[in-house]
mmCIF file of C-alpha atoms in Angstrom:
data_model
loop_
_atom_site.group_PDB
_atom_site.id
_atom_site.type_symbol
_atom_site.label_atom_id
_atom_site.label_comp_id
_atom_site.label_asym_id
_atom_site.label_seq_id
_atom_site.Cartn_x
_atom_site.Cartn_y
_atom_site.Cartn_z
ATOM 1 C CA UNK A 1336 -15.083 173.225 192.319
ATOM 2 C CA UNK A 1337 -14.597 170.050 194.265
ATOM 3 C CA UNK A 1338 -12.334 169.734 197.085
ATOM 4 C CA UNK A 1339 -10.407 166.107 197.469
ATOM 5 C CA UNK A 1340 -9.548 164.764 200.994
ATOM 6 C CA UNK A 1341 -5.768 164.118 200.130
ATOM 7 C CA UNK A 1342 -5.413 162.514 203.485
ATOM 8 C CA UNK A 1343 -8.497 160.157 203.816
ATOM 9 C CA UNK A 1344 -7.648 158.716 200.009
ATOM 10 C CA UNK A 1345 -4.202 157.854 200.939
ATOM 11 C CA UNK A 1346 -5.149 156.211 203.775
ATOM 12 C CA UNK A 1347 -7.856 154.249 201.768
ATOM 13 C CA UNK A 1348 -5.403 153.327 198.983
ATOM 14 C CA UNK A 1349 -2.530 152.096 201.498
ATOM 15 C CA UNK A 1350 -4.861 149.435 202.901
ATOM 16 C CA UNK A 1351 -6.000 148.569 199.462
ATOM 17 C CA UNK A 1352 -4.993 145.536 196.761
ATOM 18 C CA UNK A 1353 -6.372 147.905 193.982
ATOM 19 C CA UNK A 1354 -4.297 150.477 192.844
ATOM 20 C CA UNK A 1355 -4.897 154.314 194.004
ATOM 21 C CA UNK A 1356 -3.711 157.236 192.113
ATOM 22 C CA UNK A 1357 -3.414 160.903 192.139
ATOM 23 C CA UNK A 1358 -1.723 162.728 188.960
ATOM 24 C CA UNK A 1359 -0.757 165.820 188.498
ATOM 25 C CA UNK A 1360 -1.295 166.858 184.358
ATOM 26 C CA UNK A 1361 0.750 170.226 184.119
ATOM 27 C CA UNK A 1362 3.806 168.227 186.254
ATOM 28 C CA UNK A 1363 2.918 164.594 184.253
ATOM 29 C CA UNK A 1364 3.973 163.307 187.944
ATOM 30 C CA UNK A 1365 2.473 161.168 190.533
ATOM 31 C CA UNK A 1366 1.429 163.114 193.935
ATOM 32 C CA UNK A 1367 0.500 159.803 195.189
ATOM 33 C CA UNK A 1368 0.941 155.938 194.167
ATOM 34 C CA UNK A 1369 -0.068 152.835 196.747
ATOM 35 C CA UNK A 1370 2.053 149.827 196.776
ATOM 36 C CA UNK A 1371 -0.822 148.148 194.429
ATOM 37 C CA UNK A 1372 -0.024 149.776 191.454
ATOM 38 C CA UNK A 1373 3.504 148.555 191.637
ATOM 39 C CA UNK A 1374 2.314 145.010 192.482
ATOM 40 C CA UNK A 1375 -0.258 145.572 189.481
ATOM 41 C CA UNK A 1376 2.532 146.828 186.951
ATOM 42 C CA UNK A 1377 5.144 144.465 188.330
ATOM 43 C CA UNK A 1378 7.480 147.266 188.862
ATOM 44 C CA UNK A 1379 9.689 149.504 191.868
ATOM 45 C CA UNK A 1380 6.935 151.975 193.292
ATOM 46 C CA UNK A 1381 10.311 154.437 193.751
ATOM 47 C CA UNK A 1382 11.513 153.922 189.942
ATOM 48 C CA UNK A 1383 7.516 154.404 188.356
ATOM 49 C CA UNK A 1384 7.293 157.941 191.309
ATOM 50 C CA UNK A 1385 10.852 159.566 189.257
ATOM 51 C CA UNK A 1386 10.094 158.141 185.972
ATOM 52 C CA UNK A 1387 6.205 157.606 185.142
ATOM 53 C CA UNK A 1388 6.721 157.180 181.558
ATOM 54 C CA UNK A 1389 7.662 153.463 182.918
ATOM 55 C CA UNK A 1390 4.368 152.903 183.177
ATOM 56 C CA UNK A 1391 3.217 153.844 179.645
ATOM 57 C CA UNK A 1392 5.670 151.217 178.876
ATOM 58 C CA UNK A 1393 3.957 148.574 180.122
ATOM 59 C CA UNK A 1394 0.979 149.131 177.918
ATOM 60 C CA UNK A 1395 0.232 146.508 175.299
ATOM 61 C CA UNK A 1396 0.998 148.156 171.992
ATOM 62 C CA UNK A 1397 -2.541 147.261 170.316
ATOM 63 C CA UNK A 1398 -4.037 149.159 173.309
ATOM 64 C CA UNK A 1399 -1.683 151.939 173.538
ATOM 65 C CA UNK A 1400 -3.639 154.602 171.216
ATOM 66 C CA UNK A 1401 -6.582 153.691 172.953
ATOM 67 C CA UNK A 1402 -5.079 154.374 176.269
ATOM 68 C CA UNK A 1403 -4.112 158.197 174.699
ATOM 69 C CA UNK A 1404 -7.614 158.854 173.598
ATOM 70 C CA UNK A 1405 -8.614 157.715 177.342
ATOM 71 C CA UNK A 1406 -6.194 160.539 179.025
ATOM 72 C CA UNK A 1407 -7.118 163.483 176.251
ATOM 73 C CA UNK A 1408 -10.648 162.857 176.862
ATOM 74 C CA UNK A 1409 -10.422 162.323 181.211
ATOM 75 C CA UNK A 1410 -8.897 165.794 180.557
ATOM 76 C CA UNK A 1411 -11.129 167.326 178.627
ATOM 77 C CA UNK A 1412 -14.602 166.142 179.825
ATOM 78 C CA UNK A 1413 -14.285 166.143 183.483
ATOM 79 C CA UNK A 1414 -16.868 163.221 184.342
ATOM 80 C CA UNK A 1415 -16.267 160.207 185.936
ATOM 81 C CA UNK A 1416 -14.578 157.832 183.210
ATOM 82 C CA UNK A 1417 -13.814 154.073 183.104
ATOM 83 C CA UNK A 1418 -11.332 152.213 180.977
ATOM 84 C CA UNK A 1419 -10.245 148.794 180.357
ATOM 85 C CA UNK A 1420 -6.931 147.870 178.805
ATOM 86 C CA UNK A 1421 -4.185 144.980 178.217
ATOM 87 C CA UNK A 1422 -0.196 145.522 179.808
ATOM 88 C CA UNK A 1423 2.284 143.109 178.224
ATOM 89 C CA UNK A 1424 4.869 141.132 180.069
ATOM 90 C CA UNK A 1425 7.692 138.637 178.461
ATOM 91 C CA UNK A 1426 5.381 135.323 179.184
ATOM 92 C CA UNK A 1427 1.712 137.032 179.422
ATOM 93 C CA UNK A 1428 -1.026 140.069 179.056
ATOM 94 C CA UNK A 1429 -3.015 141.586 181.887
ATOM 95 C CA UNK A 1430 -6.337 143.022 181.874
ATOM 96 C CA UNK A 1431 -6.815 146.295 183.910
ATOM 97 C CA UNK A 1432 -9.852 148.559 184.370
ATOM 98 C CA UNK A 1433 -9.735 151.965 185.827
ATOM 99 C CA UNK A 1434 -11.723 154.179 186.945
ATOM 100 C CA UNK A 1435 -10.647 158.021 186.840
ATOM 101 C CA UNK A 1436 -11.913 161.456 187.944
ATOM 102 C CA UNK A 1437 -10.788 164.802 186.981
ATOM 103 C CA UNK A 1438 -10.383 167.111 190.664
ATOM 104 C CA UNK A 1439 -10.023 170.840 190.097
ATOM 105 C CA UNK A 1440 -9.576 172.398 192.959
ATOM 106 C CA UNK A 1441 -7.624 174.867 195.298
ATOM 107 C CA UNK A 1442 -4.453 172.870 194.188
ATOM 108 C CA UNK A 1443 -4.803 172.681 190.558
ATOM 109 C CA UNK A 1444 -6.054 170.102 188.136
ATOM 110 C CA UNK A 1445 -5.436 166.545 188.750
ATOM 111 C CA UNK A 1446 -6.475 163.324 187.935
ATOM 112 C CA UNK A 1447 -7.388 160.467 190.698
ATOM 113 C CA UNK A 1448 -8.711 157.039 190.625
ATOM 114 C CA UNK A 1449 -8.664 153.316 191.520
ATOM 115 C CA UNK A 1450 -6.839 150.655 189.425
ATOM 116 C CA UNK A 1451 -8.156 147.278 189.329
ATOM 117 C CA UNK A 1452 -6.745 143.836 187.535
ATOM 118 C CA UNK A 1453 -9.407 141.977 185.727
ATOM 119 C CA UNK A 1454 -7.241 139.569 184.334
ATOM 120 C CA UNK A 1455 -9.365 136.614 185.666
ATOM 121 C CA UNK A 1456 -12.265 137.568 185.553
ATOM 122 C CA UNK A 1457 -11.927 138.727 182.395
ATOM 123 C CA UNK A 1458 -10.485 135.542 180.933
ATOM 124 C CA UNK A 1459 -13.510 133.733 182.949
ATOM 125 C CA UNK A 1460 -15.830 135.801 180.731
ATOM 126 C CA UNK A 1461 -14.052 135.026 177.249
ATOM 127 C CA UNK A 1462 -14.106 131.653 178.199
ATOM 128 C CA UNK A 1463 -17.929 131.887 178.708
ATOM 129 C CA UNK A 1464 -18.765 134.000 175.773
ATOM 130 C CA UNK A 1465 -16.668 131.312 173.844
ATOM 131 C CA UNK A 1466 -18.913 128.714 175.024
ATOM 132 C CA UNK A 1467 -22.165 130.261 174.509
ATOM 133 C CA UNK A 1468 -20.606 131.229 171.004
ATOM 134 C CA UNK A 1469 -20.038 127.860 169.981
ATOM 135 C CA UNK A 1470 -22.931 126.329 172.149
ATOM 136 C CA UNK A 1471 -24.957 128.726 169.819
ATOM 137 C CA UNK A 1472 -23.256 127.536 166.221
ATOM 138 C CA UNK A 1473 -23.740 123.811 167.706
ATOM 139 C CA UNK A 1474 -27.325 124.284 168.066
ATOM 140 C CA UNK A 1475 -27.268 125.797 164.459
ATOM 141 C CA UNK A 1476 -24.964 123.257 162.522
ATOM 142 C CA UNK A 1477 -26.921 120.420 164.614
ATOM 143 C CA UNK A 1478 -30.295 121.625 163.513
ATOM 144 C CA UNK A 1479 -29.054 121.268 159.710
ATOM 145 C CA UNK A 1480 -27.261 117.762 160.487
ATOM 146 C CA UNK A 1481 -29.921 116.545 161.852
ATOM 147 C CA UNK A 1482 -32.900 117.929 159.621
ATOM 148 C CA UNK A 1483 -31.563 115.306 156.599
ATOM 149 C CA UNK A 1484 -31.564 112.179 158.337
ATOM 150 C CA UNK A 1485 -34.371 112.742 160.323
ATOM 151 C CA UNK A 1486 -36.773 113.642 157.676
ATOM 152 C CA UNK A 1487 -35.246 110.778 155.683
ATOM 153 C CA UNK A 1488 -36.702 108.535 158.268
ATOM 154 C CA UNK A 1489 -39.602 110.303 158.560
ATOM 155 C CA UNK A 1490 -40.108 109.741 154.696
ATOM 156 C CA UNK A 1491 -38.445 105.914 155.088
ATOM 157 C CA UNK A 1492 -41.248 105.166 157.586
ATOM 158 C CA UNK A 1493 -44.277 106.944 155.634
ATOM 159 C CA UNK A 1494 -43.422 104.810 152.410
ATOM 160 C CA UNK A 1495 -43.472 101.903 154.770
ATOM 161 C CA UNK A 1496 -46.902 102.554 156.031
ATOM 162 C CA UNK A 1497 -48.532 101.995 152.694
ATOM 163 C CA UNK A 1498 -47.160 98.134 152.383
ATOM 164 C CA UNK A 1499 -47.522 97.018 155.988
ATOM 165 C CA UNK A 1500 -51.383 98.857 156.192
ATOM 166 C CA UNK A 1501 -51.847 96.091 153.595
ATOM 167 C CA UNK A 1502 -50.590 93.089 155.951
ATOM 168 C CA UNK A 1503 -53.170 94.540 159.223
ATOM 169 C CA UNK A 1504 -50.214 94.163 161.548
ATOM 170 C CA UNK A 1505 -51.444 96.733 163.894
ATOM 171 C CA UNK A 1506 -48.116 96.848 166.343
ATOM 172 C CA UNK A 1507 -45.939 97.483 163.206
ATOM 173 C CA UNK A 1508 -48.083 100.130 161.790
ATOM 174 C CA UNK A 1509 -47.458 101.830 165.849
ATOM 175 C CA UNK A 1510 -44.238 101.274 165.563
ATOM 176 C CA UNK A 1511 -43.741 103.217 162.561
ATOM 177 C CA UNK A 1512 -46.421 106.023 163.788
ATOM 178 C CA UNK A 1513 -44.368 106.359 166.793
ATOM 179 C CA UNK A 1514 -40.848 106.568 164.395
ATOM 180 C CA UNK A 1515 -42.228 109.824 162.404
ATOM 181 C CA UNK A 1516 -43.536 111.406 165.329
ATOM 182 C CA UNK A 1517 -40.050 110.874 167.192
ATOM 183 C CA UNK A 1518 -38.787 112.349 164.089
ATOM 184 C CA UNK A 1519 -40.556 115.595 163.712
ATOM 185 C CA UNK A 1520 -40.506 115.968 167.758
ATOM 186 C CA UNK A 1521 -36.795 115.952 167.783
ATOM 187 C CA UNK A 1522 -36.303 118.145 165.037
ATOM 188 C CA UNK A 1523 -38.865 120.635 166.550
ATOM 189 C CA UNK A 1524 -37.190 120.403 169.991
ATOM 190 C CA UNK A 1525 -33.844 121.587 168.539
ATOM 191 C CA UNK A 1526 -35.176 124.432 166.985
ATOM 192 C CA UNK A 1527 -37.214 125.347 169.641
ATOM 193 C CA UNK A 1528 -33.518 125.499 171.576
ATOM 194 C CA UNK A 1529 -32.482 127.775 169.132
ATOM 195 C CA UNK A 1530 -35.371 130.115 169.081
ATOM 196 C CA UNK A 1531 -35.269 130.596 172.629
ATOM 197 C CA UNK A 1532 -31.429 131.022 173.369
ATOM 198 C CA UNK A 1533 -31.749 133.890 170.392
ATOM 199 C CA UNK A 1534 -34.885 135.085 172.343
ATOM 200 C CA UNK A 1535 -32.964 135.588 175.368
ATOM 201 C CA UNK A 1536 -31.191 138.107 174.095
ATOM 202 C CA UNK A 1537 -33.795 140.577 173.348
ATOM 203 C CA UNK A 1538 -34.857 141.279 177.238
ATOM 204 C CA UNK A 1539 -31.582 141.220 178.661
ATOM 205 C CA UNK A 1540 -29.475 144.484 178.648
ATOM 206 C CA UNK A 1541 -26.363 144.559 176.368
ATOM 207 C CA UNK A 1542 -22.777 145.470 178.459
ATOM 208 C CA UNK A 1543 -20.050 146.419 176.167
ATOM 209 C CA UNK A 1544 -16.344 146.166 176.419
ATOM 210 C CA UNK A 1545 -13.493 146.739 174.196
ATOM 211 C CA UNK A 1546 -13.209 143.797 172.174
ATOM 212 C CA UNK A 1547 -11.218 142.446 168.808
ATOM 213 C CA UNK A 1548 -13.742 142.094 166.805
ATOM 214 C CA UNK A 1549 -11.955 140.298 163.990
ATOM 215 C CA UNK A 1550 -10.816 137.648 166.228
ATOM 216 C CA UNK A 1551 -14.311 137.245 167.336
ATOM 217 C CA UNK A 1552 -15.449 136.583 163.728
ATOM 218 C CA UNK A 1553 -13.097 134.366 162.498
ATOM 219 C CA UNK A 1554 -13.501 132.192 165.616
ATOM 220 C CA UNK A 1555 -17.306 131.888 164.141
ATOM 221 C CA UNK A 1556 -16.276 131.057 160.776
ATOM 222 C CA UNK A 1557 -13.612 128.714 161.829
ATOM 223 C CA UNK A 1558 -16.294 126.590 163.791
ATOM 224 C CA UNK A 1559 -18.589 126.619 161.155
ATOM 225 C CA UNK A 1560 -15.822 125.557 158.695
ATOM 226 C CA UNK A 1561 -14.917 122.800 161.142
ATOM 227 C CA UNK A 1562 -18.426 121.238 161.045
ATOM 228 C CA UNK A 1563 -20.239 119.335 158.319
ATOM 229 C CA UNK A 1564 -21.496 122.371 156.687
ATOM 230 C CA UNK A 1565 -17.969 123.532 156.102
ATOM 231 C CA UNK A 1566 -18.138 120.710 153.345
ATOM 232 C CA UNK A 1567 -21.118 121.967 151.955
ATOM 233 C CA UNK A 1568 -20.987 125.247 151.383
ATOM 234 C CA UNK A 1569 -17.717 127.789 150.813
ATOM 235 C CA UNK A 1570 -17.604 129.911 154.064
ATOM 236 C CA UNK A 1571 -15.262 132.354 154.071
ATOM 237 C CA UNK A 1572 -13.699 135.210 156.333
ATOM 238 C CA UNK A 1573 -12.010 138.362 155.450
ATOM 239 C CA UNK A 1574 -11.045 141.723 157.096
ATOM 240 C CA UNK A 1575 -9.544 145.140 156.532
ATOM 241 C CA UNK A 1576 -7.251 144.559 159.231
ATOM 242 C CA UNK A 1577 -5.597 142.235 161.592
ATOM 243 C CA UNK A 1578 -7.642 143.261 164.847
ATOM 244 C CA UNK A 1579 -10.110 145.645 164.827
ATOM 245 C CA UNK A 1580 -11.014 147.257 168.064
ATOM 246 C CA UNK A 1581 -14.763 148.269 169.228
ATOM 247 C CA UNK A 1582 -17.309 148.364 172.071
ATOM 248 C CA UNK A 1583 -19.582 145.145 171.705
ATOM 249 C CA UNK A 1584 -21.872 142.800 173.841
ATOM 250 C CA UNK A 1585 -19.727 139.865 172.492
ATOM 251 C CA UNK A 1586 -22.027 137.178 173.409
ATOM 252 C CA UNK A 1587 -24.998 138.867 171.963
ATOM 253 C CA UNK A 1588 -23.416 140.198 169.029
ATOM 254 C CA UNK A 1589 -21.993 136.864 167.566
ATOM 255 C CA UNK A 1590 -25.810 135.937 167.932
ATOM 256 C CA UNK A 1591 -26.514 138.202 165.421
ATOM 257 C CA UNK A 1592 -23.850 136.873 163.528
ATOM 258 C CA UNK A 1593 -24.351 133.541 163.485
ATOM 259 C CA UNK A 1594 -28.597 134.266 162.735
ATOM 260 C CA UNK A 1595 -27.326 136.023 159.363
ATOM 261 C CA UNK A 1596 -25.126 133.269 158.767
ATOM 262 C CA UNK A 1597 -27.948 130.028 159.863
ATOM 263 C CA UNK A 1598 -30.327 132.311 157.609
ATOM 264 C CA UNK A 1599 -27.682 132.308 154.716
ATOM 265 C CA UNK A 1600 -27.108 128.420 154.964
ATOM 266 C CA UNK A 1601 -31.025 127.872 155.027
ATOM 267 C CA UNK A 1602 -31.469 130.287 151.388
ATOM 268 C CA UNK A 1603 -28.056 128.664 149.821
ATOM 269 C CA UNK A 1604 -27.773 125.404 148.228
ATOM 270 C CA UNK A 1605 -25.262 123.329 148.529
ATOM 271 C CA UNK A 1606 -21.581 124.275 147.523
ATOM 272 C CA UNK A 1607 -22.609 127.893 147.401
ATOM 273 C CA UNK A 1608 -20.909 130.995 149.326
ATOM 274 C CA UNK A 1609 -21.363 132.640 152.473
ATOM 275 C CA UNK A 1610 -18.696 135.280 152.898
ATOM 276 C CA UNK A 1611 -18.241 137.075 156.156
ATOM 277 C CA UNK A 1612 -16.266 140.142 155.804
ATOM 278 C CA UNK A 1613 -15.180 143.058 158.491
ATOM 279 C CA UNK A 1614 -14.345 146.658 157.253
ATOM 280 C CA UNK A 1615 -12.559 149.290 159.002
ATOM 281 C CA UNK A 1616 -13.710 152.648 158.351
ATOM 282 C CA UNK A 1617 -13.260 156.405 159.962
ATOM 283 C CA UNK A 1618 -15.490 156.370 162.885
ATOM 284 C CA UNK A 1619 -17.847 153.561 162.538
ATOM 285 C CA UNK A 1620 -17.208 149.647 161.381
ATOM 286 C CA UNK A 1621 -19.203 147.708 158.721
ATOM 287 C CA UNK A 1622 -19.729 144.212 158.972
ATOM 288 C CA UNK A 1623 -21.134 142.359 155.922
ATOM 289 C CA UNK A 1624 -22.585 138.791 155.901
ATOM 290 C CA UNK A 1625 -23.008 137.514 151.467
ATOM 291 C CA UNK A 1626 -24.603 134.778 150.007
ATOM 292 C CA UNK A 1627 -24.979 133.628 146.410
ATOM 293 C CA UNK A 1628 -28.422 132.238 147.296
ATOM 294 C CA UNK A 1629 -31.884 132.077 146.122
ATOM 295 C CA UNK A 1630 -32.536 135.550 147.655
ATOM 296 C CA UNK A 1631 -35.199 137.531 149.130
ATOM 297 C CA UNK A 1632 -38.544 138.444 146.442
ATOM 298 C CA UNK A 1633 -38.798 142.240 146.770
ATOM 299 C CA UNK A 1634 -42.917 141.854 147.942
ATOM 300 C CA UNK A 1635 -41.362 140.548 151.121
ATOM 301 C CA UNK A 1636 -38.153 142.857 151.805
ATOM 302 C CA UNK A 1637 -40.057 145.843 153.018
ATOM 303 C CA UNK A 1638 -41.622 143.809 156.236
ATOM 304 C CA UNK A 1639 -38.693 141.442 157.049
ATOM 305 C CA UNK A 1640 -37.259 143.224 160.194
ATOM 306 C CA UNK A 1641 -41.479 143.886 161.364
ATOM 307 C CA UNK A 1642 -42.029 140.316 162.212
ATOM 308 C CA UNK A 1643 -44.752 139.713 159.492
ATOM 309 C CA UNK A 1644 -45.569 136.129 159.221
ATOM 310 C CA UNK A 1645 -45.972 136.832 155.275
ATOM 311 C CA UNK A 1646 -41.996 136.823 155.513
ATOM 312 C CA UNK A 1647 -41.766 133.984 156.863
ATOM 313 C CA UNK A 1648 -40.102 130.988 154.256
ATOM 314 C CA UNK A 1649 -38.961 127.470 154.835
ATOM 315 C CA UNK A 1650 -35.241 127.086 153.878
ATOM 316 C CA UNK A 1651 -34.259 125.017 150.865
ATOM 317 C CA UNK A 1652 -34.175 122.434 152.351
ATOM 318 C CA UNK A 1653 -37.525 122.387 154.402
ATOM 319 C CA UNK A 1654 -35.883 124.336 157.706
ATOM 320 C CA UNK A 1655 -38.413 126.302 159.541
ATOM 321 C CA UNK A 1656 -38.754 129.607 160.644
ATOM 322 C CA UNK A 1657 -38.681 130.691 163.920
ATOM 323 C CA UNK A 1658 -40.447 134.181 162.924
ATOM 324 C CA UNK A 1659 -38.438 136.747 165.599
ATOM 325 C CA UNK A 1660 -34.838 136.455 164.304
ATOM 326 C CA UNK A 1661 -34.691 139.069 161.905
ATOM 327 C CA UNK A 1662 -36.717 141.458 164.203
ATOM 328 C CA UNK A 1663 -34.061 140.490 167.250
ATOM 329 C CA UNK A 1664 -31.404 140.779 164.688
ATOM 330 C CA UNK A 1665 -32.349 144.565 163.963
ATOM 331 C CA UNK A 1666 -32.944 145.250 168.304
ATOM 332 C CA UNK A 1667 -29.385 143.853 169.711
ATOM 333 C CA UNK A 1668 -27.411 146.028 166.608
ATOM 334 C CA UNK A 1669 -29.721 148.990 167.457
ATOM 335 C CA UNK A 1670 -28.639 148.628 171.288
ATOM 336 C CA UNK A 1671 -25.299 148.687 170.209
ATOM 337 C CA UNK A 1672 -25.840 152.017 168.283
ATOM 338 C CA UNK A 1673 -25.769 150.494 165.129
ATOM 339 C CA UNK A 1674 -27.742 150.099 162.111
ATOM 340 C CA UNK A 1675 -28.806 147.095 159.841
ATOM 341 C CA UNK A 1676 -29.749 146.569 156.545
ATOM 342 C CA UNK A 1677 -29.490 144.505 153.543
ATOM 343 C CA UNK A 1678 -29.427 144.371 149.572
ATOM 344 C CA UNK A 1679 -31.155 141.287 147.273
ATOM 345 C CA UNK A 1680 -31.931 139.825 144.358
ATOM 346 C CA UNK A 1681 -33.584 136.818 143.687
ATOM 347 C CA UNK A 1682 -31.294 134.133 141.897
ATOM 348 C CA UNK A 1683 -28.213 136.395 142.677
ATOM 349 C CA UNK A 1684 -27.942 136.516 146.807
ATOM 350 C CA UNK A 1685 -28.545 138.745 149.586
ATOM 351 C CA UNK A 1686 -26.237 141.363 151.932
ATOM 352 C CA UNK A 1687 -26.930 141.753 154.948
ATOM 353 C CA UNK A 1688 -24.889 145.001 156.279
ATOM 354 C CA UNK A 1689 -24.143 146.156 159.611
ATOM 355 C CA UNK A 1690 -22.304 149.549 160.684
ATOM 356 C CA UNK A 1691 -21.158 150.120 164.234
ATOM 357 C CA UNK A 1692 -19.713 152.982 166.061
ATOM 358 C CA UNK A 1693 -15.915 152.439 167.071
#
């Protein structure tokens, strides 16, 4: 049994711009509320004190369920619990995160805690997983722009050699040394980019939060489609449902997308399709990432999460292989409780597959 210091928290909680609580459940009334929770809410402390249900009204709808679960389980567990989740005004949303206890004590059952708003800081943090997102599918979508007219100057300046070796003119014959070795420099540096930003993510601990996960894929798609590969090849996105709700490391997550997706550009010729496609299911989520591809031969499915350098092929169109994606791939949806895996046939495509816990 743990006794609460009614007093002391009160006193905290009145000096305090987060919001302090204390609930009763059997009496679904407020023993205490500081003036930050009506500054929070944007409503009369007095009016939310007689009528708490004002509160619940604030809730964003999308987030309401959620917020339901959140009570029924701070009730039944008992632990320490904390939540994030949206309130809607006329011209806006806030973000709120709180952090709850169950007390039984002398008194009863009741709930306390602290009420924060994240709004900024969470928008900071979209706006920075947005970046590294599309930083990410840059690096990607340059590394294929970049790998045609680069080796066709590579191959320009090689023919070239033959005819002026004839002539002896030494400083030309440089000068066309130094053009293919700029060349394959420059396309090594940008993959090198890309294998290390993906590395990154394989030492750093995932943090989840409650995210829409269908808005975060179709922001991927809708940047690739934007690009020059859009033109290319037929990307497409669709999804079960409108938003789809679920604990993820965003930034490290739409890695993993967009490795499935660079991997299905590199194995699909041109004009082909890559289809990215969200389902919603009972308990868990399964994300699916098609192409109609050359696929993968069956002697080198068994090792291609193991990091065997047998596995390793050059993309259609000569695009190396960094060797650690697939492997990296299979640790970050692992971390996130998930599993991976993946159906193909050579001349038909490959499926890669990945089912997460809601």
């Amino acid at each position: 049994m743990t006794e609460i210091n009614n007093e002391l928290f009160c006193r905290l909680g009145d000096l305090s711009v987060d919001g302090y609580f204390i609930f009763v459940p059997q009496q679904e009334t407020f023993s205490y509320l500081n003036r930050a929770i009506g500054e929070i809410w944007e409503l009369d402390l007095d009016e939310v004190l007689s009528n708490p249900q004002m509160l619940l009204n604030r809730i964003h709808p999308e987030d309401l369920a959620h917020v339901i679960s959140c009570y029924e389980e701070c009730l039944a567990d008992g632990t320490e619990k904390k939540y994030e989740f949206r309130l809607l005004f006329a011209d806006r949303e806030k973000y709120v995160r709180i952090i709850i206890f169950t007390v039984t004590d002398t008194s009863g059952q009741r709930l306390i805690g602290t009420i924060e708003d994240t709004t900024v800081m969470r928008h900071n943090k979209i706006h920075i997983e947005q970046i590294n997102a599309r930083k990410n599918i840059t690096l990607e979508v340059l590394a294929h722009d970049l790998k045609e007219p680069l080796g066709m100057m590579k191959l320009t300046a090689s023919s070239m050699e033959d005819g002026i070796a004839q002539t002896g003119d030494e400083q030309m014959m440089n000068s066309l040394s130094f053009i293919k070795d700029m060349c394959e420099r420059n396309l090594l540096l940008v993959r090198s980019m890309i294998n290390r930003e993906f590395l990154k993510s394989s030492v750093v601990e995932i943090g989840k939060e409650r995210a829409d996960l269908v808005w975060e894929l179709r922001d991927v798609v809708r940047f690739y489609k934007r690009s020059k590969l859009g033109k290319t090849k037929n990307i497409q996105f669709t999804s079960s449902a409108e938003q789809i709700y679920l604990r993820l490391d965003s930034m490290k997550f739409l890695q993993v997308i967009n490795n499935l997706i660079s991997n299905a550009l590199k194995f699909t010729a041109d004009h082909g399709y890559i289809g990215l496609h969200a389902e919603e299911l009972d308990n868990t989520v399964l994300i699916s990432v098609t192409d109609d591809g050359i696929g993968i031969p069956e002697e080198l499915q068994a090792g291609l999460f193991d990091h065997l350098p047998e596995t390793l092929r050059p993309g259609l169109k000569g695009e190396e292989s960094g060797g650690f994606g697939m492997g990296i791939i299979k640790a970050i949806v692992e971390l996130h409780q998930g599993k991976i895996w993946f159906k193909s046939k050579v001349g038909v495509g490959t499926t890669f597959y990945i089912e997460l816990p809601k």
